[in-house]
Amino acid sequence: MPPHSHSAGGVGPPSLGTVLICLLVALFRPVRPCPPPCLCSSDGTTVDCGGGALTSLPPLRLLPAGSRILLLPNNKLASLGAWAFVNLSSIEELDLSNNYLDHLPAGLFRDMSNLTKLSLHNNSLTVMDRDLFQGLGGLRNLDLSLNGLASVPLGLLDELHGLRWLSLAGNRLVGLERAAFEPLAHLQHLELGHNPWECDCNLREFKHWMEWLLYRGGKVDAMECTLPKDLRGRDIRRVPVEMFNYCLQMEDENGGGDGARGAPPCGRAGVSPSGSPPVPAGDDASSNAGAGVEAPAECVRARYRPVSVRRAIGTVVIAGVVCGIVCIMMVAAAAYGCIYASVMAKYQRELKKRQPLMGDADADGDDREEKHISSVA
């Protein structure tokens, strides 16, 4: 057999040109980008930049095109620029937990329109701009626990119509505004534990909203009071709403107050992010509409409900049942009295008719007895 011939059906060794081509393809094959020092999954959907003691964000422009999850926990991030997450519309989950963030600029997440889960757990946030979550209409989970939040500003949650899970546990909240939570029509789970709640008149309206959330099947964790002393340690969910009735009496005694305390939710004037003074709710409708102020006081009184729906319905039902029973008893007593009086009157008439007859019978009996005695004698 000639030196370079092959057996039937056999395959010869690859030529030198074929080997070189394979090496060049392997050498110059495009590599999926990944921002250092992050680790990217093989399919590029998850980018893990956690635990790297980062003080600034990695070059996020190098994220793979199909990235869905961006993890940045356990770093040393203290601040973020207003355009830190620009052009990251593909990200669906963002984890910024366990950092040193103390301020987040307005509209920080505006370009993350597909974000469904955001965690800011265990940072140093004490205040939040009302436009922080602008553009996050699809957000489902929001974790703000273990921060230093003392309030939830009106308007912060207005665009989060699809939010289903929210945690505000472990902050410094003493009270909450009902109007701040009314846009959360689909909320199912709310965590409020480990806050120094003051269960006074300022928390009354939020308690009513919370009862509505529980009524439609939502869940709220323990919300223990720290003040006043007689309610310390009690879960406000178990405190009857009647204990807040004195708030209404106080408002009546004060002539309705100035609207700053215990005012119905939509009666509060809008406050601008810059902290400018609120516009009075009594201004004309056109000026209110232009300034983005809440509805006028007439609308407020229509929406105001001092008691929960369940208790109102229960009170009406119980009052109706009691009134019905009392009316039935009164009718029965009156009918019994009439029947008894009629029977007694008839009995008296019959008795009077029979008395003369009974007297005649007795006289005849006496005569017969005397005649009998005389005959015997």
Short mmCIF file of C-alpha atoms in Angstrom, two decimals:
data_model
loop_
_atom_site.label_atom_id
_atom_site.label_comp_id
_atom_site.label_asym_id
_atom_site.label_seq_id
_atom_site.Cartn_x
_atom_site.Cartn_y
_atom_site.Cartn_z
CA MET A 1 0.00 0.00 0.00
CA PRO A 2 1.39 3.38 -0.89
CA PRO A 3 2.57 5.47 2.06
CA HIS A 4 -0.18 8.09 1.76
CA SER A 5 -3.03 5.82 0.88
CA HIS A 6 -5.91 5.11 3.33
CA SER A 7 -7.86 2.01 4.03
CA ALA A 8 -11.43 1.85 2.80
CA GLY A 9 -13.75 3.89 4.93
CA GLY A 10 -10.87 5.31 7.05
CA VAL A 11 -10.24 8.98 7.89
CA GLY A 12 -6.78 10.43 7.56
CA PRO A 13 -5.08 12.76 10.05
CA PRO A 14 -6.10 16.47 9.79
CA SER A 15 -3.91 18.65 7.73
CA LEU A 16 -1.76 21.40 9.21
CA GLY A 17 -4.04 24.07 7.70
CA THR A 18 -7.12 22.64 9.40
CA VAL A 19 -5.36 22.65 12.80
CA LEU A 20 -4.29 26.28 12.38
CA ILE A 21 -7.81 27.35 11.45
CA CYS A 22 -9.26 25.64 14.57
CA LEU A 23 -6.68 27.35 16.80
CA LEU A 24 -7.43 30.76 15.31
CA VAL A 25 -11.17 30.28 15.79
CA ALA A 26 -10.67 29.29 19.44
CA LEU A 27 -8.26 32.18 20.04
CA PHE A 28 -10.35 34.92 18.48
CA ARG A 29 -13.77 33.62 19.52
CA PRO A 30 -15.73 36.54 21.08
CA VAL A 31 -15.83 36.33 24.87
CA ARG A 32 -19.03 37.35 26.72
CA PRO A 33 -18.27 40.63 28.55
CA CYS A 34 -18.39 40.84 32.36
CA PRO A 35 -17.49 43.92 34.39
CA PRO A 36 -14.57 43.31 36.73
CA PRO A 37 -14.47 42.18 39.51
CA CYS A 38 -17.94 40.67 39.05
CA LEU A 39 -18.72 37.09 38.19
CA CYS A 40 -21.16 36.37 35.37
CA SER A 41 -23.10 33.19 34.89
CA SER A 42 -22.47 31.09 31.83
CA ASP A 43 -25.62 32.34 30.15
CA GLY A 44 -24.97 35.94 31.21
CA THR A 45 -28.31 36.38 33.00
CA THR A 46 -26.81 36.80 36.50
CA VAL A 47 -24.05 39.24 37.40
CA ASP A 48 -22.71 38.83 40.94
CA CYS A 49 -20.66 41.76 42.26
CA GLY A 50 -21.27 41.07 45.94
CA GLY A 51 -18.78 40.82 48.77
CA GLY A 52 -16.03 42.67 46.97
CA ALA A 53 -15.71 45.66 49.33
CA LEU A 54 -16.58 47.95 46.43
CA THR A 55 -16.76 51.68 47.18
CA SER A 56 -18.08 52.52 43.71
CA LEU A 57 -20.05 50.69 41.07
CA PRO A 58 -18.20 48.52 38.57
CA PRO A 59 -18.40 49.50 34.88
CA LEU A 60 -21.99 48.42 34.30
CA ARG A 61 -21.73 49.28 30.61
CA LEU A 62 -19.89 45.96 30.27
CA LEU A 63 -22.86 43.92 31.47
CA PRO A 64 -23.87 41.09 29.14
CA ALA A 65 -26.74 41.99 26.86
CA GLY A 66 -29.06 39.41 28.43
CA SER A 67 -28.43 40.29 32.07
CA ARG A 68 -31.49 39.89 34.29
CA ILE A 69 -30.10 39.84 37.85
CA LEU A 70 -27.58 42.33 39.24
CA LEU A 71 -26.24 41.55 42.72
CA LEU A 72 -24.29 44.21 44.65
CA PRO A 73 -24.71 43.21 48.33
CA ASN A 74 -22.11 43.25 51.10
CA ASN A 75 -20.01 46.07 49.72
CA LYS A 76 -19.09 49.56 50.93
CA LEU A 77 -21.21 51.64 48.59
CA ALA A 78 -22.04 54.95 50.30
CA SER A 79 -23.55 56.95 47.42
CA LEU A 80 -24.79 56.50 43.88
CA GLY A 81 -24.91 58.98 41.02
CA ALA A 82 -28.20 60.00 39.45
CA TRP A 83 -27.30 58.09 36.27
CA ALA A 84 -25.76 55.04 37.90
CA PHE A 85 -28.26 52.62 36.36
CA VAL A 86 -28.88 54.29 33.02
CA ASN A 87 -29.75 52.01 30.07
CA LEU A 88 -30.30 48.95 32.28
CA SER A 89 -33.85 48.22 31.22
CA SER A 90 -33.16 44.47 31.02
CA ILE A 91 -32.46 44.12 34.76
CA GLU A 92 -35.33 42.48 36.65
CA GLU A 93 -33.72 42.03 40.09
CA LEU A 94 -31.37 44.45 41.86
CA ASP A 95 -29.80 43.75 45.25
CA LEU A 96 -28.11 46.65 47.07
CA SER A 97 -28.44 45.23 50.58
CA ASN A 98 -25.80 45.48 53.31
CA ASN A 99 -24.10 48.63 52.08
CA TYR A 100 -23.63 52.16 53.50
CA LEU A 101 -26.09 54.02 51.30
CA ASP A 102 -27.46 57.08 53.11
CA HIS A 103 -29.03 59.01 50.21
CA LEU A 104 -30.42 58.01 46.85
CA PRO A 105 -31.10 60.66 44.18
CA ALA A 106 -34.55 61.15 42.69
CA GLY A 107 -35.27 59.01 39.64
CA LEU A 108 -32.30 56.74 40.29
CA PHE A 109 -34.15 53.72 38.87
CA ARG A 110 -36.03 55.52 36.11
CA ASP A 111 -34.42 53.47 33.32
CA MET A 112 -35.04 50.11 35.01
CA SER A 113 -38.58 49.76 33.72
CA ASN A 114 -38.54 45.94 33.96
CA LEU A 115 -37.39 45.81 37.57
CA THR A 116 -39.59 43.48 39.66
CA LYS A 117 -37.48 43.04 42.81
CA LEU A 118 -35.44 45.68 44.65
CA SER A 119 -33.61 45.19 47.94
CA LEU A 120 -32.22 48.11 49.95
CA HIS A 121 -32.06 46.06 53.14
CA ASN A 122 -29.62 47.11 55.89
CA ASN A 123 -28.35 50.45 54.65
CA SER A 124 -28.23 53.90 56.27
CA LEU A 125 -31.22 55.52 54.61
CA THR A 126 -32.93 58.07 56.86
CA VAL A 127 -34.94 59.98 54.23
CA MET A 128 -36.10 59.17 50.74
CA ASP A 129 -37.04 61.46 47.91
CA ARG A 130 -40.69 61.07 46.87
CA ASP A 131 -39.56 60.55 43.22
CA LEU A 132 -37.03 57.85 44.07
CA PHE A 133 -39.08 55.01 42.59
CA GLN A 134 -40.17 56.88 39.49
CA GLY A 135 -40.71 54.54 36.53
CA LEU A 136 -40.99 51.31 38.58
CA GLY A 137 -44.61 50.50 37.79
CA GLY A 138 -43.78 46.79 37.45
CA LEU A 139 -42.04 46.41 40.83
CA ARG A 140 -43.39 43.48 42.86
CA ASN A 141 -41.03 43.21 45.85
CA LEU A 142 -39.47 46.10 47.77
CA ASP A 143 -37.29 45.62 50.84
CA LEU A 144 -36.55 48.77 52.89
CA SER A 145 -35.94 47.01 56.19
CA LEU A 146 -33.16 47.78 58.67
CA ASN A 147 -32.59 51.39 57.71
CA GLY A 148 -33.07 54.58 59.71
CA LEU A 149 -36.31 55.71 58.11
CA ALA A 150 -38.41 57.94 60.34
CA SER A 151 -41.23 58.47 57.81
CA VAL A 152 -42.59 57.40 54.44
CA PRO A 153 -43.15 60.60 52.43
CA LEU A 154 -46.38 61.13 50.54
CA GLY A 155 -45.92 60.23 46.88
CA LEU A 156 -43.06 57.77 47.41
CA LEU A 157 -45.18 54.73 46.57
CA ASP A 158 -47.59 56.37 44.13
CA GLU A 159 -46.20 54.67 41.00
CA LEU A 160 -45.83 51.21 42.57
CA HIS A 161 -49.30 50.03 41.56
CA GLY A 162 -48.16 46.43 41.12
CA LEU A 163 -46.31 46.11 44.44
CA ARG A 164 -47.23 42.93 46.31
CA TRP A 165 -44.57 42.62 49.03
CA LEU A 166 -43.18 45.48 51.11
CA SER A 167 -40.95 45.47 54.18
CA LEU A 168 -40.43 48.49 56.44
CA ALA A 169 -39.33 46.47 59.45
CA GLY A 170 -36.48 47.57 61.68
CA ASN A 171 -36.64 51.30 61.06
CA ARG A 172 -37.48 54.29 63.31
CA LEU A 173 -41.08 54.73 62.25
CA VAL A 174 -43.47 56.07 64.89
CA GLY A 175 -46.42 56.64 62.55
CA LEU A 176 -47.50 56.35 58.93
CA GLU A 177 -49.73 58.33 56.60
CA ARG A 178 -52.67 56.40 55.19
CA ALA A 179 -52.52 58.39 51.95
CA ALA A 180 -48.97 57.16 51.29
CA PHE A 181 -50.21 53.55 51.06
CA GLU A 182 -53.56 53.95 49.32
CA PRO A 183 -52.03 53.54 45.79
CA LEU A 184 -50.91 49.99 46.72
CA ALA A 185 -54.10 48.32 45.53
CA HIS A 186 -52.41 44.92 44.98
CA LEU A 187 -50.32 44.75 48.15
CA GLN A 188 -50.54 41.33 49.80
CA HIS A 189 -47.78 41.29 52.42
CA LEU A 190 -46.59 44.14 54.65
CA GLU A 191 -43.84 43.93 57.28
CA LEU A 192 -43.86 46.64 59.97
CA GLY A 193 -42.28 44.98 62.99
CA HIS A 194 -39.47 46.34 65.18
CA ASN A 195 -40.41 50.00 64.91
CA PRO A 196 -41.13 52.37 67.87
CA TRP A 197 -44.82 52.83 67.05
CA GLU A 198 -46.76 55.54 68.87
CA CYS A 199 -50.34 54.29 68.91
CA ASP A 200 -52.04 57.69 69.17
CA CYS A 201 -54.42 59.70 67.03
CA ASN A 202 -51.81 60.15 64.30
CA LEU A 203 -51.86 56.40 63.65
CA ARG A 204 -55.65 56.05 63.63
CA GLU A 205 -56.18 56.50 59.88
CA PHE A 206 -53.39 54.08 59.01
CA LYS A 207 -54.96 51.50 61.33
CA HIS A 208 -58.20 51.82 59.37
CA TRP A 209 -56.30 51.24 56.09
CA MET A 210 -54.47 48.27 57.63
CA GLU A 211 -57.79 46.72 58.65
CA TRP A 212 -58.96 47.11 55.07
CA LEU A 213 -55.79 45.32 53.89
CA LEU A 214 -56.46 42.45 56.29
CA TYR A 215 -60.12 42.35 55.26
CA ARG A 216 -59.23 41.71 51.62
CA GLY A 217 -56.85 38.87 52.51
CA GLY A 218 -53.55 40.69 53.00
CA LYS A 219 -51.02 39.92 55.73
CA VAL A 220 -49.40 42.29 58.22
CA ASP A 221 -46.86 41.22 60.82
CA ALA A 222 -46.84 42.26 64.48
CA MET A 223 -46.97 46.02 65.03
CA GLU A 224 -46.29 46.56 68.74
CA CYS A 225 -46.93 49.91 70.42
CA THR A 226 -44.30 51.67 72.49
CA LEU A 227 -46.52 54.63 73.45
CA PRO A 228 -48.79 55.37 75.26
CA LYS A 229 -47.83 53.40 78.34
CA ASP A 230 -51.17 51.64 78.68
CA LEU A 231 -50.72 50.16 75.19
CA ARG A 232 -47.00 49.39 75.41
CA GLY A 233 -46.23 45.93 74.06
CA ARG A 234 -49.69 45.45 72.56
CA ASP A 235 -50.15 44.67 68.89
CA ILE A 236 -52.12 47.51 67.32
CA ARG A 237 -53.97 44.97 65.19
CA ARG A 238 -55.57 43.74 68.43
CA VAL A 239 -56.35 47.20 69.79
CA PRO A 240 -60.08 47.91 69.23
CA VAL A 241 -60.83 50.90 67.09
CA GLU A 242 -63.12 52.24 69.81
CA MET A 243 -60.02 53.22 71.78
CA PHE A 244 -59.40 55.89 69.16
CA ASN A 245 -62.85 57.45 69.55
CA TYR A 246 -61.42 60.04 71.90
CA CYS A 247 -59.58 61.46 68.89
CA LEU A 248 -62.92 62.44 67.37
CA GLN A 249 -63.96 64.07 70.62
CA MET A 250 -60.71 66.03 70.74
CA GLU A 251 -61.24 67.24 67.18
CA ASP A 252 -64.80 68.34 68.00
CA GLU A 253 -63.63 70.19 71.10
CA ASN A 254 -60.92 71.93 69.09
CA GLY A 255 -63.34 72.94 66.38
CA GLY A 256 -61.97 70.46 63.85
CA GLY A 257 -58.34 71.49 64.33
CA ASP A 258 -56.12 73.02 61.71
CA GLY A 259 -56.03 69.89 59.60
CA ALA A 260 -52.47 69.04 60.59
CA ARG A 261 -53.49 66.26 62.99
CA GLY A 262 -56.02 63.56 62.27
CA ALA A 263 -56.97 65.09 58.92
CA PRO A 264 -58.44 62.72 56.33
CA PRO A 265 -55.87 61.44 53.80
CA CYS A 266 -56.77 63.51 50.74
CA GLY A 267 -57.16 66.67 52.79
CA ARG A 268 -53.44 67.07 53.23
CA ALA A 269 -51.74 69.61 51.08
CA GLY A 270 -49.06 68.53 48.68
CA VAL A 271 -45.49 69.04 49.78
CA SER A 272 -42.83 69.56 47.18
CA PRO A 273 -39.61 67.51 47.34
CA SER A 274 -37.66 70.66 48.05
CA GLY A 275 -39.61 71.16 51.25
CA SER A 276 -41.54 74.25 50.16
CA PRO A 277 -44.63 75.13 52.23
CA PRO A 278 -47.83 73.24 51.38
CA VAL A 279 -50.57 74.89 49.42
CA PRO A 280 -53.85 75.15 51.41
CA ALA A 281 -56.52 72.66 50.43
CA GLY A 282 -59.08 75.42 50.11
CA ASP A 283 -57.52 77.02 47.02
CA ASP A 284 -59.42 76.94 43.76
CA ALA A 285 -59.42 73.75 41.75
CA SER A 286 -57.41 75.14 38.85
CA SER A 287 -54.50 76.25 40.99
CA ASN A 288 -54.51 72.93 42.85
CA ALA A 289 -54.46 70.98 39.61
CA GLY A 290 -51.55 73.00 38.32
CA ALA A 291 -49.54 72.59 41.51
CA GLY A 292 -50.25 68.87 41.88
CA VAL A 293 -52.04 69.38 45.21
CA GLU A 294 -54.44 66.86 46.69
CA ALA A 295 -58.20 67.12 46.18
CA PRO A 296 -60.17 69.82 48.06
CA ALA A 297 -61.76 69.32 51.44
CA GLU A 298 -65.18 68.41 49.96
CA CYS A 299 -63.67 65.30 48.42
CA VAL A 300 -61.96 64.51 51.70
CA ARG A 301 -65.15 64.39 53.68
CA ALA A 302 -66.64 62.03 51.12
CA ARG A 303 -63.73 59.61 51.49
CA TYR A 304 -63.33 59.86 55.24
CA ARG A 305 -64.46 56.77 57.14
CA PRO A 306 -64.01 56.86 60.93
CA VAL A 307 -64.61 53.13 61.43
CA SER A 308 -63.78 50.00 59.52
CA VAL A 309 -66.22 48.47 57.08
CA ARG A 310 -66.48 45.25 59.04
CA ARG A 311 -67.39 46.94 62.29
CA ALA A 312 -69.88 49.24 60.59
CA ILE A 313 -71.67 46.33 58.92
CA GLY A 314 -71.58 44.29 62.12
CA THR A 315 -73.00 47.17 64.14
CA VAL A 316 -75.86 47.67 61.67
CA VAL A 317 -76.70 43.95 61.62
CA ILE A 318 -76.63 43.60 65.41
CA ALA A 319 -78.69 46.76 65.92
CA GLY A 320 -81.26 45.53 63.40
CA VAL A 321 -81.54 42.12 65.05
CA VAL A 322 -81.94 43.63 68.53
CA CYS A 323 -84.54 46.13 67.34
CA GLY A 324 -86.45 43.38 65.56
CA ILE A 325 -86.49 41.18 68.66
CA VAL A 326 -87.66 44.07 70.85
CA CYS A 327 -90.45 44.96 68.39
CA ILE A 328 -91.63 41.34 68.23
CA MET A 329 -91.67 41.13 72.02
CA MET A 330 -93.66 44.37 72.29
CA VAL A 331 -96.21 43.18 69.72
CA ALA A 332 -96.55 39.82 71.49
CA ALA A 333 -97.01 41.53 74.87
CA ALA A 334 -99.65 43.87 73.46
CA ALA A 335 -101.54 40.99 71.81
CA TYR A 336 -101.39 38.93 75.01
CA GLY A 337 -102.70 41.88 77.04
CA CYS A 338 -105.60 42.42 74.64
CA ILE A 339 -106.55 38.74 74.62
CA TYR A 340 -106.33 38.49 78.40
CA ALA A 341 -108.46 41.60 78.91
CA SER A 342 -111.08 40.28 76.44
CA VAL A 343 -111.27 36.89 78.16
CA MET A 344 -111.57 38.43 81.62
CA ALA A 345 -114.33 40.79 80.47
CA LYS A 346 -116.31 37.91 78.97
CA TYR A 347 -115.84 35.88 82.12
CA GLN A 348 -117.15 38.74 84.28
CA ARG A 349 -120.26 39.11 82.07
CA GLU A 350 -121.03 35.40 82.28
CA LEU A 351 -120.53 35.44 86.03
CA LYS A 352 -123.01 38.28 86.50
CA LYS A 353 -125.64 36.45 84.41
CA ARG A 354 -125.34 33.29 86.47
CA GLN A 355 -125.56 34.87 89.95
CA PRO A 356 -129.46 35.33 90.05
CA LEU A 357 -130.05 31.83 88.78
CA MET A 358 -127.76 30.42 91.40
CA GLY A 359 -129.72 32.38 94.09
CA ASP A 360 -133.13 30.92 92.97
CA ALA A 361 -131.78 27.42 92.97
CA ASP A 362 -130.55 27.80 96.52
CA ALA A 363 -133.98 29.12 97.70
CA ASP A 364 -135.89 26.17 96.17
CA GLY A 365 -133.53 23.78 97.78
CA ASP A 366 -134.19 25.29 101.21
CA ASP A 367 -138.02 25.05 100.80
CA ARG A 368 -137.80 21.43 99.77
CA GLU A 369 -135.67 20.67 102.76
CA GLU A 370 -138.11 22.37 105.18
CA LYS A 371 -141.10 20.46 103.67
CA HIS A 372 -139.25 17.20 104.07
CA ILE A 373 -138.53 17.90 107.74
CA SER A 374 -142.15 18.84 108.47
CA SER A 375 -143.49 15.64 106.83
CA VAL A 376 -141.22 13.52 108.89
CA ALA A 377 -142.36 15.24 112.02
#
